Structures are given as structure tokens and as C-alpha cells.
Amino acid sequence: MRVLVTSSRNTFALDLIRKLGSVGHTVFAADTYEGAVGSHSRFLAGHLTTPSPRFETDAFIATVNAYVEEHDIEVVIPTFEEVFYLAARAADLPEGVRLYAGSFGDLARLHDKASFQRLAQDAGVPIPETVVVTSPDELRAAIESFPRYFARAAFSRGGVGLLTNTGPLAGKVPVEDCVPTVDQPWLVQPFVDGPMVCTYSVVVDGKVQAHTTYKAAEQWAHSTAIAFVAVDSTDTLRYTQQLVDALDPGFTGQISFDFVDHGSDAAPDYKIIECNPRPTNGVILLEADVVVKAIQGELAEPVVAVPGTERQITLAVIADAFTEPLSHLPRTLHDLLHVRDVGAGWWDGAAMLWSPATIAHGAKISHGDRKEVLAALGDDIVWNGEPIDGMSETDAAALEAVHAGRV
């Protein structure tokens, strides 16, 4: 295959590039800035810098199209929320190129946290008690109804912007900064003790091909995972297939879910929180041949990551250590000494040397606009539920249906 991987700034995009390239596929990368880590992998045949899909949609599509035609790209694999812009403009892509993602309507239904809760109910997957609010007054009333709560926007990501009165993020986001609206609602749920459990899956023609279930052994700023350990996939694999069946029996693409485990290691009791209709770092825990065969639909039965498999983003673990109390140091030292880095064995270290450029990109976007760098890192490639320039009437109607289908 001749493959273009977009949003190459992400560690999991770099991992996909390495895995596809290592087994003989010709891989290209794209992002909105030159310093994206994945754009400097030795496994690439080339890379390009594009306009922002969010702020310059027409120019983004035109740039991607020109590159696809110039390099005879067969498959475009999105790795972040540029997937929505590509899916909404799929009819404008060059003839013969395949977008490795679901339809815009399916992706929007998964991404809108409120409509996703309805989908989970329909699929028979357990969800926590949920209140959808569309005004600041409704938000205040909802959080007052729960002794312990957490709330976030229907369109949010990466554990950033959580409103809660419990745990390490308690009080970090003032309620005054949270302004739900009819177009941008928030979800309020009871805070329940228990670890977050995440999944990553490759799905082809409605069937899960490869699947990972993992916990975050370390988190950057108590939100985004930077160290990962695979756990048993029995329950989450079943739930993933149920969700795909309820969504679209013909769905093809990468899909990721977040659960909270209300039970124990011996007897997990999962409740689903949200979906990321794209890859996440769970792909790192799968072997290259499994991921590539899964993407091509070549696996007769789902392959899951082996429980106990561990990986970490070493540079992020080191950086995070400087923000944690001294009592956290033994855990950091243990991970640095014993947990395999995501880049181990690839002999591709030059790519990760561009990591400071990614942080600088986030800092540049966040400058003068009260955003954390972590939130700003993806600000030029996110989608928050608004109509997309050039989308079809069918997709516009699908978006309206998603809004109408919220819990």
C-alpha cells in the first residue's frame, strides 16, 4: 500500500508510521507544522505541511488532494480529528483513494458525547447516570445534585477541561468558565472511584480485527496517558463489537473507548464514558504485523494485546516528574528503569527529537488565549460539532440527527 498518515504530531501516529513502514508499505505523513514528530521518521518516503483543517478547510483538502495525486496515494489514514473534515469532504478526494474511516454521520455520532451515550444505551453497554445540560443554570443545578461529580463538554478530548470537585483535578476548572449551550452542551455524571480503562480497535466491515485494553500507568497533568499497560480484553472486546453492531454493521476504521472500572482486577465492572473515533496510544501495545493485517482486514479472528504488555513515552514521563510531588519519584524511577519506551527497537530516535517542536507549537497556539498547552496542541485540527465548509447536504442532515439524538 501507498499510505498517507495525517496528524503525524501524535505518538500513536508515529507508531502507525513505523509499523506500516517496517513491513514494506510506502508511507507518507502530513501535519499542519513542519516539526511534527511523525513527519521525521526514517520509515517515511516523504511528508508535507498542510493548512489547518479546522480554520482553512478548503485549502487543507486541496493540499491533501494534490499530494495524494502526486504520490499515487492509495489510502489516507487519519489519526486525529482531521478525520471529520476528511470524511465530510470525502467526495472531493481524488478518485481511487480510500479514506480509512467511517462515514461522517457515524463519526459525529461517536464523537458527540451526549449522542454517544444514547448509542451505548441502544447497544446494551453500561453507562453511568448522565445529565445533559445546555445552560450555566442547568450546569449548576446538575452538579449540586451529585455529592461528587465530574462534567465536561460534549465536544472535548484528552481529559482536558474537566469540571470536578473530586480528585487531583478538583477545582482546577472554575464553574464560571463553563458555559454550556444548546449547540455545545455539557455532560454531568457522578464521580465514581475506579481506574480509567481505555481501548483501541481496528474494525473492518463491521468486525473487530485487533483490540487493546489498557490502563494509564502514568498521566501527564492527571489527564493524558503517557505510560500504558495492557489488561484483559474479554469484556471490552464484547462491548466494542456491540457498539459497532449498533452503529453501522459496515463500519471500517479505527475506534477507541474510555471506561471507568467500578469493580476490581479480578471482577471488573465497566461503565463506558466516551468514544474517540480515531486511534489512541493503545495501538502501541499491538505488534506491527497484527496492526497492518488488521487494517487490511486479513485476520480471521480478533487479535488482542497480551495483558501485562507495557510501554511508555519516556520523554513525557521525565517531564511529568518535575510537576509531581517528591513522593511520586520512586514510581517514576521504576518506570524509567523497567518499562519499555514506545521507540525501543525501531532505531528511529531522530523522530522523537522533534518533540520540543510539538510543545512549542502548542505554546504558540495557546499564547494570549487562556488555554493550556495540552489543550492547544490539537487546537488547529479539532472538530467541535459545527457544520464543515463544503459538507454535503446528506452529512449536514446527519449532523442535525446527531444533535437530535442526544440523551
mmCIF file with all atom_site columns, C-alpha atoms in Angstrom, residues 15 37 48 155 171 188 192-193 265 359:
data_model
loop_
_atom_site.group_PDB
_atom_site.id
_atom_site.type_symbol
_atom_site.label_atom_id
_atom_site.label_alt_id
_atom_site.label_comp_id
_atom_site.label_asym_id
_atom_site.label_entity_id
_atom_site.label_seq_id
_atom_site.pdbx_PDB_ins_code
_atom_site.Cartn_x
_atom_site.Cartn_y
_atom_site.Cartn_z
_atom_site.occupancy
_atom_site.B_iso_or_equiv
_atom_site.pdbx_formal_charge
_atom_site.auth_seq_id
_atom_site.auth_comp_id
_atom_site.auth_asym_id
_atom_site.auth_atom_id
_atom_site.pdbx_PDB_model_num
ATOM 1  C CA . ASP A 1 15  ? 3.799   4.292  15.845 1.00 0.00 ? 15  ASP A CA 1
ATOM 2  C CA . VAL A 1 37  ? 7.382   14.050 15.293 1.00 0.00 ? 37  VAL A CA 1
ATOM 3  C CA . LEU A 1 48  ? 4.051   17.553 3.738  1.00 0.00 ? 48  LEU A CA 1
ATOM 4  C CA . PHE A 1 155 ? -17.006 18.024 22.375 1.00 0.00 ? 155 PHE A CA 1
ATOM 5  C CA . GLY A 1 171 ? -11.382 22.958 41.359 1.00 0.00 ? 171 GLY A CA 1
ATOM 6  C CA . VAL A 1 188 ? -22.602 15.864 34.179 1.00 0.00 ? 188 VAL A CA 1
ATOM 7  C CA . VAL A 1 192 ? -17.000 7.191  40.845 1.00 0.00 ? 192 VAL A CA 1
ATOM 8  C CA . ASP A 1 193 ? -13.773 5.839  42.279 1.00 0.00 ? 193 ASP A CA 1
ATOM 9  C CA . ASP A 1 265 ? -8.967  -6.534 38.842 1.00 0.00 ? 265 ASP A CA 1
ATOM 10 C CA . ILE A 1 359 ? 5.292   21.567 22.631 1.00 0.00 ? 359 ILE A CA 1
#
